[in-house]
């Protein structure tokens, strides 16, 4: 056995034993309840990150605890060689509440997008023949870290060092319809985009953009893929973000909030495309385990039946109004944007110092790109909790202004 390390704190041991792939904040979290989490020194934080738009019903949600305990005592995993009731129930619920006709379950956002890319290519191959495999995606997009999904991600920093990338991806700027038109030649099989760009800085589509993209795709027989991994599941104040824009995709991907923290992803499509995936065409060992789908089904039922989607809209409006007041007060706030409870505040300067000051005051927030503060709290967040953060931000911004002189 190797010699035990002198260092004993969680942070020291983590830095010693794990790949250093994450730039972590020096906080060790030990428990959570609703919108609150606690570190190992007993300090409390109000959590406006929610595991990056994951824990929509908050931490230690009774809905999740109950479903998890019940299903864990019944059946955790059996493989997709057999049918299970929780998996079937969740698929039916997703289909009944979306544009889609069929669902494929997997374990993460990247895997859901992998499935979408594979389905789009296979469908195109079967329907139109070879040499029509290009997928157009957007600059500043984010679709995941596997080889195919990082090849689809329009950010150099994420692709750097991994050449050769998967061929057949083409990038255009988000919200630039003529660039998309120009890129749409006979080699294109799909257009893939986030209806609202999350990692890209909470960038919303211009009025009419998604409708025009839909029309262009329909005209050319090109599949439209919406990556709703971050913005789906009620976060924007509708169950799926694209519902705000009066368009439906051919394929949609989900993950983050789907399981409220249990790893689960899903790729959904219309019947027309789903036919391209027959037995043996795609698979995963863990995808849609009874455990993950039982929890996810309970979470989705609660979102739909307990009013959390509407709550996300009203809390989002309230939060944005408060942030807009701050923007009027402080000239270094350049923009406040978003829908429901995915909100971005663009600053003139890097956001990292604000994130650090928030942590000192007991609030967890994150950035999207260097200069955008991103707020993606649990959908169950209360007005009083939003007020506390707005007060803290006012204080932090006030200090920043004093320093700038
Ligand atoms: C987080 C995210 C992904 C990747 O999901 P993972 O579960 O980390 O693989 C893909 N697309 C979008 C829009 C995301 O926000």
mmCIF file of C-alpha atoms and ligand atoms in Angstrom:
data_model
loop_
_atom_site.group_PDB
_atom_site.id
_atom_site.type_symbol
_atom_site.label_atom_id
_atom_site.label_comp_id
_atom_site.label_asym_id
_atom_site.label_seq_id
_atom_site.Cartn_x
_atom_site.Cartn_y
_atom_site.Cartn_z
ATOM 1 C CA UNK A 1 0.000 0.000 0.000
ATOM 2 C CA UNK A 2 1.178 3.524 -0.745
ATOM 3 C CA UNK A 3 2.139 5.793 2.126
ATOM 4 C CA UNK A 4 -0.777 7.772 3.532
ATOM 5 C CA UNK A 5 -0.689 11.467 2.817
ATOM 6 C CA UNK A 6 0.187 13.939 5.566
ATOM 7 C CA UNK A 7 -2.473 16.295 4.312
ATOM 8 C CA UNK A 8 -5.868 15.424 5.674
ATOM 9 C CA UNK A 9 -8.394 18.057 4.642
ATOM 10 C CA UNK A 10 -10.854 17.142 1.896
ATOM 11 C CA UNK A 11 -9.470 19.910 -0.307
ATOM 12 C CA UNK A 12 -5.842 18.820 0.150
ATOM 13 C CA UNK A 13 -6.674 15.180 -0.529
ATOM 14 C CA UNK A 14 -8.835 16.032 -3.559
ATOM 15 C CA UNK A 15 -6.022 18.103 -5.020
ATOM 16 C CA UNK A 16 -3.621 15.226 -4.386
ATOM 17 C CA UNK A 17 -5.628 12.281 -5.706
ATOM 18 C CA UNK A 18 -7.831 13.547 -8.521
ATOM 19 C CA UNK A 19 -7.188 14.798 -12.016
ATOM 20 C CA UNK A 20 -6.960 18.551 -11.818
ATOM 21 C CA UNK A 21 -9.687 19.040 -14.437
ATOM 22 C CA UNK A 22 -11.765 21.426 -12.346
ATOM 23 C CA UNK A 23 -10.903 24.893 -11.127
ATOM 24 C CA UNK A 24 -12.807 24.553 -7.877
ATOM 25 C CA UNK A 25 -13.792 27.107 -5.272
ATOM 26 C CA UNK A 26 -12.205 26.342 -1.852
ATOM 27 C CA UNK A 27 -15.506 25.221 -0.314
ATOM 28 C CA UNK A 28 -16.409 21.702 0.821
ATOM 29 C CA UNK A 29 -20.166 21.267 0.859
ATOM 30 C CA UNK A 30 -21.661 18.694 3.184
ATOM 31 C CA UNK A 31 -25.448 19.087 3.134
ATOM 32 C CA UNK A 32 -28.352 20.986 1.654
ATOM 33 C CA UNK A 33 -31.994 21.819 2.267
ATOM 34 C CA UNK A 34 -34.159 23.653 -0.267
ATOM 35 C CA UNK A 35 -32.114 26.580 -1.593
ATOM 36 C CA UNK A 36 -29.560 26.360 1.214
ATOM 37 C CA UNK A 37 -26.310 24.405 1.440
ATOM 38 C CA UNK A 38 -23.740 24.171 4.238
ATOM 39 C CA UNK A 39 -19.978 23.726 4.154
ATOM 40 C CA UNK A 40 -17.875 21.578 6.497
ATOM 41 C CA UNK A 41 -17.358 24.526 8.839
ATOM 42 C CA UNK A 42 -21.078 25.048 9.267
ATOM 43 C CA UNK A 43 -21.266 28.140 7.056
ATOM 44 C CA UNK A 44 -24.592 28.500 5.254
ATOM 45 C CA UNK A 45 -24.959 29.579 1.625
ATOM 46 C CA UNK A 46 -28.012 30.473 -0.440
ATOM 47 C CA UNK A 47 -27.507 28.475 -3.605
ATOM 48 C CA UNK A 48 -28.173 30.339 -6.874
ATOM 49 C CA UNK A 49 -26.219 27.732 -8.856
ATOM 50 C CA UNK A 50 -28.290 24.621 -8.040
ATOM 51 C CA UNK A 51 -25.535 22.320 -9.288
ATOM 52 C CA UNK A 52 -25.559 24.305 -12.574
ATOM 53 C CA UNK A 53 -29.300 24.377 -13.272
ATOM 54 C CA UNK A 54 -29.773 20.828 -11.977
ATOM 55 C CA UNK A 55 -31.484 20.799 -8.568
ATOM 56 C CA UNK A 56 -34.735 22.492 -9.606
ATOM 57 C CA UNK A 57 -36.703 21.215 -6.623
ATOM 58 C CA UNK A 58 -33.819 22.195 -4.352
ATOM 59 C CA UNK A 59 -31.620 20.093 -2.111
ATOM 60 C CA UNK A 60 -32.965 17.179 -0.050
ATOM 61 C CA UNK A 61 -36.305 17.586 -1.822
ATOM 62 C CA UNK A 62 -38.933 15.387 -0.148
ATOM 63 C CA UNK A 63 -40.186 14.447 -3.628
ATOM 64 C CA UNK A 64 -36.741 13.166 -4.590
ATOM 65 C CA UNK A 65 -36.042 11.518 -1.219
ATOM 66 C CA UNK A 66 -39.304 9.582 -1.303
ATOM 67 C CA UNK A 67 -38.954 8.354 -4.897
ATOM 68 C CA UNK A 68 -35.300 7.491 -4.340
ATOM 69 C CA UNK A 69 -35.873 5.496 -1.148
ATOM 70 C CA UNK A 70 -38.922 3.683 -2.501
ATOM 71 C CA UNK A 71 -37.305 2.673 -5.780
ATOM 72 C CA UNK A 72 -33.929 1.819 -4.194
ATOM 73 C CA UNK A 73 -35.709 -0.787 -2.097
ATOM 74 C CA UNK A 74 -37.433 -2.265 -5.154
ATOM 75 C CA UNK A 75 -35.131 -2.307 -8.154
ATOM 76 C CA UNK A 76 -32.079 -0.168 -8.995
ATOM 77 C CA UNK A 77 -30.852 -1.575 -12.300
ATOM 78 C CA UNK A 78 -31.648 -4.432 -14.677
ATOM 79 C CA UNK A 79 -30.293 -3.277 -18.089
ATOM 80 C CA UNK A 80 -32.336 -2.415 -21.135
ATOM 81 C CA UNK A 81 -32.769 -6.099 -21.969
ATOM 82 C CA UNK A 82 -36.034 -5.871 -20.017
ATOM 83 C CA UNK A 83 -38.970 -3.523 -19.639
ATOM 84 C CA UNK A 84 -39.421 -1.533 -16.423
ATOM 85 C CA UNK A 85 -42.380 0.495 -15.290
ATOM 86 C CA UNK A 86 -40.611 3.706 -14.090
ATOM 87 C CA UNK A 87 -38.779 4.025 -17.432
ATOM 88 C CA UNK A 88 -41.988 3.534 -19.405
ATOM 89 C CA UNK A 89 -43.899 5.977 -17.174
ATOM 90 C CA UNK A 90 -41.280 8.704 -17.646
ATOM 91 C CA UNK A 91 -41.172 8.216 -21.417
ATOM 92 C CA UNK A 92 -44.965 8.488 -21.611
ATOM 93 C CA UNK A 93 -44.980 11.614 -19.430
ATOM 94 C CA UNK A 94 -42.302 13.307 -21.567
ATOM 95 C CA UNK A 95 -44.098 12.450 -24.817
ATOM 96 C CA UNK A 96 -47.478 13.583 -23.489
ATOM 97 C CA UNK A 97 -45.996 16.925 -22.479
ATOM 98 C CA UNK A 98 -43.839 17.702 -25.520
ATOM 99 C CA UNK A 99 -43.755 17.796 -29.340
ATOM 100 C CA UNK A 100 -41.977 14.432 -29.339
ATOM 101 C CA UNK A 101 -43.242 10.928 -30.091
ATOM 102 C CA UNK A 102 -40.359 8.849 -28.730
ATOM 103 C CA UNK A 103 -37.650 8.998 -26.064
ATOM 104 C CA UNK A 104 -34.187 7.472 -25.694
ATOM 105 C CA UNK A 105 -32.700 7.569 -22.173
ATOM 106 C CA UNK A 106 -29.023 8.040 -21.357
ATOM 107 C CA UNK A 107 -26.960 9.451 -18.492
ATOM 108 C CA UNK A 108 -25.833 12.996 -19.296
ATOM 109 C CA UNK A 109 -26.229 15.983 -21.561
ATOM 110 C CA UNK A 110 -23.260 15.015 -23.699
ATOM 111 C CA UNK A 111 -24.679 11.539 -24.209
ATOM 112 C CA UNK A 112 -28.077 12.950 -25.141
ATOM 113 C CA UNK A 113 -26.385 15.128 -27.760
ATOM 114 C CA UNK A 114 -24.314 12.179 -28.996
ATOM 115 C CA UNK A 115 -27.579 10.321 -29.528
ATOM 116 C CA UNK A 116 -29.053 13.328 -31.353
ATOM 117 C CA UNK A 117 -26.030 13.595 -33.655
ATOM 118 C CA UNK A 118 -26.130 9.868 -34.416
ATOM 119 C CA UNK A 119 -29.875 9.900 -35.062
ATOM 120 C CA UNK A 120 -29.674 12.923 -37.386
ATOM 121 C CA UNK A 121 -26.883 11.336 -39.427
ATOM 122 C CA UNK A 122 -28.476 7.915 -39.619
ATOM 123 C CA UNK A 123 -31.862 9.346 -40.594
ATOM 124 C CA UNK A 124 -30.262 11.467 -43.300
ATOM 125 C CA UNK A 125 -28.236 8.509 -44.592
ATOM 126 C CA UNK A 126 -31.345 6.329 -44.846
ATOM 127 C CA UNK A 127 -33.551 8.995 -46.379
ATOM 128 C CA UNK A 128 -31.164 10.954 -48.615
ATOM 129 C CA UNK A 129 -28.130 8.668 -49.044
ATOM 130 C CA UNK A 130 -24.437 9.293 -48.218
ATOM 131 C CA UNK A 131 -22.500 12.588 -48.346
ATOM 132 C CA UNK A 132 -25.110 14.465 -46.379
ATOM 133 C CA UNK A 133 -23.721 14.397 -42.881
ATOM 134 C CA UNK A 134 -22.780 17.976 -41.918
ATOM 135 C CA UNK A 135 -24.214 19.406 -38.714
ATOM 136 C CA UNK A 136 -24.345 23.171 -38.371
ATOM 137 C CA UNK A 137 -24.042 24.485 -34.840
ATOM 138 C CA UNK A 138 -23.512 27.895 -33.322
ATOM 139 C CA UNK A 139 -20.474 29.863 -32.239
ATOM 140 C CA UNK A 140 -20.256 30.100 -28.440
ATOM 141 C CA UNK A 141 -22.495 27.056 -28.128
ATOM 142 C CA UNK A 142 -21.960 24.293 -25.601
ATOM 143 C CA UNK A 143 -22.984 20.707 -26.277
ATOM 144 C CA UNK A 144 -20.690 18.612 -24.072
ATOM 145 C CA UNK A 145 -17.195 17.145 -23.679
ATOM 146 C CA UNK A 146 -17.238 13.847 -25.572
ATOM 147 C CA UNK A 147 -15.367 13.853 -28.904
ATOM 148 C CA UNK A 148 -18.528 14.315 -30.991
ATOM 149 C CA UNK A 149 -20.126 16.896 -28.728
ATOM 150 C CA UNK A 150 -16.962 18.962 -28.287
ATOM 151 C CA UNK A 151 -16.615 18.859 -32.067
ATOM 152 C CA UNK A 152 -20.132 20.347 -32.152
ATOM 153 C CA UNK A 153 -19.250 22.978 -29.547
ATOM 154 C CA UNK A 154 -18.353 26.371 -31.018
ATOM 155 C CA UNK A 155 -15.665 27.314 -28.488
ATOM 156 C CA UNK A 156 -11.947 26.956 -29.189
ATOM 157 C CA UNK A 157 -11.004 26.594 -25.523
ATOM 158 C CA UNK A 158 -13.092 23.413 -25.302
ATOM 159 C CA UNK A 159 -11.678 21.886 -28.508
ATOM 160 C CA UNK A 160 -8.038 22.830 -27.889
ATOM 161 C CA UNK A 161 -5.586 19.899 -27.859
ATOM 162 C CA UNK A 162 -8.040 17.254 -29.040
ATOM 163 C CA UNK A 163 -7.327 17.220 -32.780
ATOM 164 C CA UNK A 164 -8.347 15.615 -34.973
ATOM 165 C CA UNK A 165 -11.896 16.595 -34.147
ATOM 166 C CA UNK A 166 -14.813 14.665 -35.569
ATOM 167 C CA UNK A 167 -15.330 15.931 -39.127
ATOM 168 C CA UNK A 168 -18.646 17.262 -40.399
ATOM 169 C CA UNK A 169 -19.339 20.230 -38.131
ATOM 170 C CA UNK A 170 -19.782 23.771 -39.342
ATOM 171 C CA UNK A 171 -20.267 26.906 -37.233
ATOM 172 C CA UNK A 172 -22.272 30.070 -37.733
ATOM 173 C CA UNK A 173 -22.965 32.945 -35.305
ATOM 174 C CA UNK A 174 -26.123 32.587 -33.173
ATOM 175 C CA UNK A 175 -28.915 34.975 -34.247
ATOM 176 C CA UNK A 176 -27.373 35.393 -37.735
ATOM 177 C CA UNK A 177 -29.928 34.039 -40.171
ATOM 178 C CA UNK A 178 -28.090 34.947 -43.369
ATOM 179 C CA UNK A 179 -24.929 33.182 -42.180
ATOM 180 C CA UNK A 180 -27.054 30.083 -41.601
ATOM 181 C CA UNK A 181 -28.638 30.375 -45.054
ATOM 182 C CA UNK A 182 -25.177 30.605 -46.613
ATOM 183 C CA UNK A 183 -23.956 27.529 -44.736
ATOM 184 C CA UNK A 184 -26.989 25.396 -45.684
ATOM 185 C CA UNK A 185 -25.703 23.470 -48.683
ATOM 186 C CA UNK A 186 -26.578 19.941 -49.825
ATOM 187 C CA UNK A 187 -24.134 18.360 -47.354
ATOM 188 C CA UNK A 188 -26.108 19.501 -44.311
ATOM 189 C CA UNK A 189 -28.235 16.995 -42.384
ATOM 190 C CA UNK A 190 -28.977 18.940 -39.205
ATOM 191 C CA UNK A 191 -28.880 22.270 -37.406
ATOM 192 C CA UNK A 192 -28.156 22.030 -33.695
ATOM 193 C CA UNK A 193 -28.635 24.877 -31.237
ATOM 194 C CA UNK A 194 -29.559 25.869 -27.706
ATOM 195 C CA UNK A 195 -32.803 27.930 -27.812
ATOM 196 C CA UNK A 196 -31.105 30.105 -25.177
ATOM 197 C CA UNK A 197 -27.322 29.783 -24.998
ATOM 198 C CA UNK A 198 -26.367 28.948 -21.403
ATOM 199 C CA UNK A 199 -22.581 28.606 -21.175
ATOM 200 C CA UNK A 200 -22.297 31.130 -24.016
ATOM 201 C CA UNK A 201 -23.487 33.878 -21.658
ATOM 202 C CA UNK A 202 -27.287 33.511 -21.348
ATOM 203 C CA UNK A 203 -27.884 34.677 -24.915
ATOM 204 C CA UNK A 204 -31.542 34.752 -26.003
ATOM 205 C CA UNK A 205 -32.714 34.390 -29.600
ATOM 206 C CA UNK A 206 -33.795 37.556 -31.430
ATOM 207 C CA UNK A 207 -37.487 37.883 -32.239
ATOM 208 C CA UNK A 208 -38.365 35.632 -35.178
ATOM 209 C CA UNK A 209 -34.952 33.932 -35.343
ATOM 210 C CA UNK A 210 -35.982 30.434 -34.227
ATOM 211 C CA UNK A 211 -39.075 30.535 -36.455
ATOM 212 C CA UNK A 212 -36.918 31.438 -39.450
ATOM 213 C CA UNK A 213 -34.442 28.655 -38.591
ATOM 214 C CA UNK A 214 -37.336 26.194 -38.341
ATOM 215 C CA UNK A 215 -38.690 27.299 -41.733
ATOM 216 C CA UNK A 216 -35.279 27.000 -43.372
ATOM 217 C CA UNK A 217 -34.744 23.494 -41.955
ATOM 218 C CA UNK A 218 -38.207 22.339 -43.021
ATOM 219 C CA UNK A 219 -37.710 23.691 -46.534
ATOM 220 C CA UNK A 220 -34.435 21.754 -46.955
ATOM 221 C CA UNK A 221 -35.433 18.575 -45.114
ATOM 222 C CA UNK A 222 -32.767 19.294 -42.516
ATOM 223 C CA UNK A 223 -33.320 18.068 -38.949
ATOM 224 C CA UNK A 224 -33.575 20.760 -36.288
ATOM 225 C CA UNK A 225 -32.031 19.764 -32.950
ATOM 226 C CA UNK A 226 -32.723 21.827 -29.825
ATOM 227 C CA UNK A 227 -30.282 21.265 -26.978
ATOM 228 C CA UNK A 228 -32.446 22.005 -23.931
ATOM 229 C CA UNK A 229 -30.037 20.352 -21.511
ATOM 230 C CA UNK A 230 -29.705 23.579 -19.495
ATOM 231 C CA UNK A 231 -32.885 25.521 -20.277
ATOM 232 C CA UNK A 232 -35.435 22.691 -20.382
ATOM 233 C CA UNK A 233 -37.568 21.236 -17.569
ATOM 234 C CA UNK A 234 -39.365 24.400 -16.557
ATOM 235 C CA UNK A 235 -36.413 26.692 -15.940
ATOM 236 C CA UNK A 236 -37.561 29.406 -18.373
ATOM 237 C CA UNK A 237 -41.156 29.476 -17.098
ATOM 238 C CA UNK A 238 -42.379 26.969 -19.674
ATOM 239 C CA UNK A 239 -41.622 23.257 -19.549
ATOM 240 C CA UNK A 240 -39.367 23.619 -22.613
ATOM 241 C CA UNK A 241 -37.716 26.878 -23.669
ATOM 242 C CA UNK A 242 -38.719 26.547 -27.329
ATOM 243 C CA UNK A 243 -42.399 26.846 -26.301
ATOM 244 C CA UNK A 244 -41.773 30.589 -25.820
ATOM 245 C CA UNK A 245 -40.966 30.977 -29.494
ATOM 246 C CA UNK A 246 -43.791 29.100 -31.195
ATOM 247 C CA UNK A 247 -41.537 26.491 -32.825
ATOM 248 C CA UNK A 248 -40.855 22.809 -32.315
ATOM 249 C CA UNK A 249 -37.671 20.927 -33.205
ATOM 250 C CA UNK A 250 -37.353 17.451 -34.742
ATOM 251 C CA UNK A 251 -35.019 16.341 -31.959
ATOM 252 C CA UNK A 252 -34.589 17.671 -28.414
ATOM 253 C CA UNK A 253 -32.038 16.790 -25.752
ATOM 254 C CA UNK A 254 -32.491 17.004 -21.981
ATOM 255 C CA UNK A 255 -30.332 16.268 -18.955
ATOM 256 C CA UNK A 256 -29.315 18.613 -16.107
ATOM 257 C CA UNK A 257 -32.627 19.170 -14.254
ATOM 258 C CA UNK A 258 -34.272 16.006 -15.580
ATOM 259 C CA UNK A 259 -33.258 13.988 -12.500
ATOM 260 C CA UNK A 260 -32.812 16.848 -10.007
ATOM 261 C CA UNK A 261 -29.259 15.536 -9.475
ATOM 262 C CA UNK A 262 -29.609 11.862 -10.310
ATOM 263 C CA UNK A 263 -27.612 11.399 -13.528
ATOM 264 C CA UNK A 264 -30.056 11.034 -16.412
ATOM 265 C CA UNK A 265 -30.311 12.413 -19.938
ATOM 266 C CA UNK A 266 -32.834 11.986 -22.719
ATOM 267 C CA UNK A 267 -33.039 12.408 -26.483
ATOM 268 C CA UNK A 268 -36.543 12.905 -27.845
ATOM 269 C CA UNK A 269 -37.717 13.021 -31.448
ATOM 270 C CA UNK A 270 -40.676 12.925 -33.770
ATOM 271 C CA UNK A 271 -41.889 9.584 -35.138
ATOM 272 C CA UNK A 272 -40.497 10.408 -38.591
ATOM 273 C CA UNK A 273 -36.899 10.500 -37.362
ATOM 274 C CA UNK A 274 -37.241 7.875 -34.638
ATOM 275 C CA UNK A 275 -37.610 5.142 -37.266
ATOM 276 C CA UNK A 276 -33.920 5.494 -38.115
ATOM 277 C CA UNK A 277 -33.001 3.993 -34.725
ATOM 278 C CA UNK A 278 -33.944 0.306 -34.776
ATOM 279 C CA UNK A 279 -32.824 -2.503 -32.434
ATOM 280 C CA UNK A 280 -29.031 -2.455 -32.039
ATOM 281 C CA UNK A 281 -28.528 0.990 -33.595
ATOM 282 C CA UNK A 282 -27.818 2.742 -30.294
ATOM 283 C CA UNK A 283 -27.627 1.667 -26.660
ATOM 284 C CA UNK A 284 -26.264 2.310 -23.172
ATOM 285 C CA UNK A 285 -25.973 0.111 -20.083
ATOM 286 C CA UNK A 286 -27.196 2.615 -17.518
ATOM 287 C CA UNK A 287 -29.563 4.683 -19.658
ATOM 288 C CA UNK A 288 -32.931 5.008 -17.953
ATOM 289 C CA UNK A 289 -32.386 2.793 -14.920
ATOM 290 C CA UNK A 290 -35.496 2.195 -12.813
ATOM 291 C CA UNK A 291 -33.860 4.282 -10.065
ATOM 292 C CA UNK A 292 -33.063 7.326 -12.196
ATOM 293 C CA UNK A 293 -36.364 7.253 -14.068
ATOM 294 C CA UNK A 294 -38.447 6.798 -10.898
ATOM 295 C CA UNK A 295 -36.844 9.921 -9.421
ATOM 296 C CA UNK A 296 -37.084 11.811 -12.694
ATOM 297 C CA UNK A 297 -40.748 10.861 -13.081
ATOM 298 C CA UNK A 298 -41.519 12.113 -9.576
ATOM 299 C CA UNK A 299 -39.623 15.358 -10.298
ATOM 300 C CA UNK A 300 -41.475 15.940 -13.576
ATOM 301 C CA UNK A 301 -44.860 15.259 -11.953
ATOM 302 C CA UNK A 302 -44.047 17.755 -9.220
ATOM 303 C CA UNK A 303 -42.947 20.383 -11.783
ATOM 304 C CA UNK A 304 -46.221 19.933 -13.667
ATOM 305 C CA UNK A 305 -48.660 19.471 -10.787
ATOM 306 C CA UNK A 306 -47.259 21.663 -8.016
ATOM 307 C CA UNK A 307 -46.996 24.856 -10.065
ATOM 308 C CA UNK A 308 -43.198 25.150 -10.114
ATOM 309 C CA UNK A 309 -43.010 26.110 -13.785
ATOM 310 C CA UNK A 310 -45.338 29.090 -13.220
ATOM 311 C CA UNK A 311 -43.446 29.882 -10.009
ATOM 312 C CA UNK A 312 -40.181 29.964 -12.024
ATOM 313 C CA UNK A 313 -41.740 32.547 -14.331
ATOM 314 C CA UNK A 314 -43.003 34.833 -11.559
ATOM 315 C CA UNK A 315 -39.793 34.545 -9.507
ATOM 316 C CA UNK A 316 -37.768 35.173 -12.666
ATOM 317 C CA UNK A 317 -39.745 38.325 -13.450
ATOM 318 C CA UNK A 318 -39.334 39.526 -9.869
ATOM 319 C CA UNK A 319 -35.594 38.765 -9.833
ATOM 320 C CA UNK A 320 -35.018 40.447 -13.196
ATOM 321 C CA UNK A 321 -36.897 43.578 -12.094
ATOM 322 C CA UNK A 322 -34.590 43.805 -9.064
ATOM 323 C CA UNK A 323 -31.497 43.298 -11.208
ATOM 324 C CA UNK A 324 -32.708 45.937 -13.656
ATOM 325 C CA UNK A 325 -32.943 48.398 -10.764
ATOM 326 C CA UNK A 326 -29.302 47.624 -9.954
ATOM 327 C CA UNK A 327 -28.428 48.138 -13.624
ATOM 328 C CA UNK A 328 -29.932 51.624 -13.477
ATOM 329 C CA UNK A 329 -27.844 52.399 -10.421
ATOM 330 C CA UNK A 330 -24.493 51.008 -11.610
ATOM 331 C CA UNK A 331 -23.179 51.973 -15.029
ATOM 332 C CA UNK A 332 -20.782 48.984 -15.194
ATOM 333 C CA UNK A 333 -23.795 46.642 -15.557
ATOM 334 C CA UNK A 334 -24.201 46.427 -19.314
ATOM 335 C CA UNK A 335 -27.180 44.097 -19.671
ATOM 336 C CA UNK A 336 -29.704 42.012 -17.739
ATOM 337 C CA UNK A 337 -31.219 39.181 -19.766
ATOM 338 C CA UNK A 338 -32.791 35.743 -19.637
ATOM 339 C CA UNK A 339 -36.144 34.043 -19.217
ATOM 340 C CA UNK A 340 -37.631 32.693 -16.016
ATOM 341 C CA UNK A 341 -34.869 31.495 -13.719
ATOM 342 C CA UNK A 342 -31.946 31.540 -16.107
ATOM 343 C CA UNK A 343 -30.697 35.096 -15.863
ATOM 344 C CA UNK A 344 -27.445 36.681 -17.034
ATOM 345 C CA UNK A 345 -26.010 39.994 -15.879
ATOM 346 C CA UNK A 346 -23.306 41.245 -18.214
ATOM 347 C CA UNK A 347 -20.635 43.393 -16.606
ATOM 348 C CA UNK A 348 -17.996 45.645 -18.106
ATOM 349 C CA UNK A 349 -15.338 43.720 -16.165
ATOM 350 C CA UNK A 350 -14.731 40.059 -15.217
ATOM 351 C CA UNK A 351 -17.371 38.536 -12.953
ATOM 352 C CA UNK A 352 -15.027 36.388 -10.826
ATOM 353 C CA UNK A 353 -14.492 39.020 -8.076
ATOM 354 C CA UNK A 354 -18.278 39.371 -7.681
ATOM 355 C CA UNK A 355 -18.614 35.578 -7.397
ATOM 356 C CA UNK A 356 -15.924 35.587 -4.664
ATOM 357 C CA UNK A 357 -17.564 38.452 -2.748
ATOM 358 C CA UNK A 358 -20.920 36.656 -2.956
ATOM 359 C CA UNK A 359 -19.348 33.549 -1.449
ATOM 360 C CA UNK A 360 -17.968 35.587 1.451
ATOM 361 C CA UNK A 361 -21.481 36.877 2.100
ATOM 362 C CA UNK A 362 -22.974 33.386 1.879
ATOM 363 C CA UNK A 363 -24.302 33.203 -1.685
ATOM 364 C CA UNK A 364 -23.306 30.795 -4.449
ATOM 365 C CA UNK A 365 -23.405 32.202 -7.982
ATOM 366 C CA UNK A 366 -21.394 31.471 -11.159
ATOM 367 C CA UNK A 367 -20.277 33.123 -14.365
ATOM 368 C CA UNK A 368 -21.063 32.213 -17.950
ATOM 369 C CA UNK A 369 -18.181 33.438 -20.083
ATOM 370 C CA UNK A 370 -15.851 35.844 -18.323
ATOM 371 C CA UNK A 371 -18.125 38.813 -17.827
ATOM 372 C CA UNK A 372 -21.611 37.418 -17.358
ATOM 373 C CA UNK A 373 -22.943 36.603 -13.892
ATOM 374 C CA UNK A 374 -25.314 33.663 -14.268
ATOM 375 C CA UNK A 375 -28.190 32.968 -11.897
ATOM 376 C CA UNK A 376 -29.802 29.517 -12.132
ATOM 377 C CA UNK A 377 -31.298 28.899 -8.661
ATOM 378 C CA UNK A 378 -33.658 26.069 -7.736
ATOM 379 C CA UNK A 379 -37.096 26.772 -9.247
ATOM 380 C CA UNK A 380 -38.522 26.684 -5.716
ATOM 381 C CA UNK A 381 -36.582 29.824 -4.728
ATOM 382 C CA UNK A 382 -38.590 32.314 -2.642
ATOM 383 C CA UNK A 383 -38.954 36.086 -2.991
ATOM 384 C CA UNK A 384 -37.241 36.608 0.369
ATOM 385 C CA UNK A 385 -34.227 34.606 -0.806
ATOM 386 C CA UNK A 386 -34.005 36.662 -3.997
ATOM 387 C CA UNK A 387 -34.248 39.845 -1.886
ATOM 388 C CA UNK A 388 -31.293 38.720 0.233
ATOM 389 C CA UNK A 389 -29.125 38.187 -2.857
ATOM 390 C CA UNK A 390 -30.207 41.515 -4.416
ATOM 391 C CA UNK A 391 -29.240 43.273 -1.178
ATOM 392 C CA UNK A 392 -25.829 41.571 -1.141
ATOM 393 C CA UNK A 393 -25.221 42.409 -4.806
ATOM 394 C CA UNK A 394 -26.151 46.048 -4.180
ATOM 395 C CA UNK A 395 -23.551 46.153 -1.422
ATOM 396 C CA UNK A 396 -20.878 44.469 -3.565
ATOM 397 C CA UNK A 397 -21.560 46.713 -6.575
ATOM 398 C CA UNK A 398 -21.510 49.765 -4.327
ATOM 399 C CA UNK A 399 -18.024 48.817 -3.090
ATOM 400 C CA UNK A 400 -16.886 48.236 -6.672
ATOM 401 C CA UNK A 401 -18.095 51.688 -7.647
ATOM 402 C CA UNK A 402 -16.332 53.303 -4.688
ATOM 403 C CA UNK A 403 -13.079 51.566 -5.684
ATOM 404 C CA UNK A 404 -13.428 52.715 -9.294
ATOM 405 C CA UNK A 405 -13.754 56.236 -7.863
HETATM 406 C C1 LIG B 1 -24.301 21.091 -19.425
HETATM 407 C C2 LIG B 1 -24.658 21.072 -20.870
HETATM 408 C C3 LIG B 1 -24.341 19.985 -21.705
HETATM 409 C C4 LIG B 1 -23.492 18.833 -21.238
HETATM 410 O O1 LIG B 1 -24.115 18.098 -20.252
HETATM 411 P P1 LIG B 1 -23.238 17.030 -19.398
HETATM 412 O O2 LIG B 1 -24.278 16.349 -18.551
HETATM 413 O O3 LIG B 1 -22.244 17.810 -18.619
HETATM 414 O O4 LIG B 1 -22.600 16.114 -20.364
HETATM 415 C C5 LIG B 1 -24.788 20.012 -23.001
HETATM 416 N N1 LIG B 1 -25.502 21.048 -23.474
HETATM 417 C C6 LIG B 1 -25.821 22.104 -22.712
HETATM 418 C C7 LIG B 1 -26.628 23.220 -23.288
HETATM 419 C C8 LIG B 1 -25.401 22.172 -21.388
HETATM 420 O O5 LIG B 1 -25.681 23.232 -20.642
#
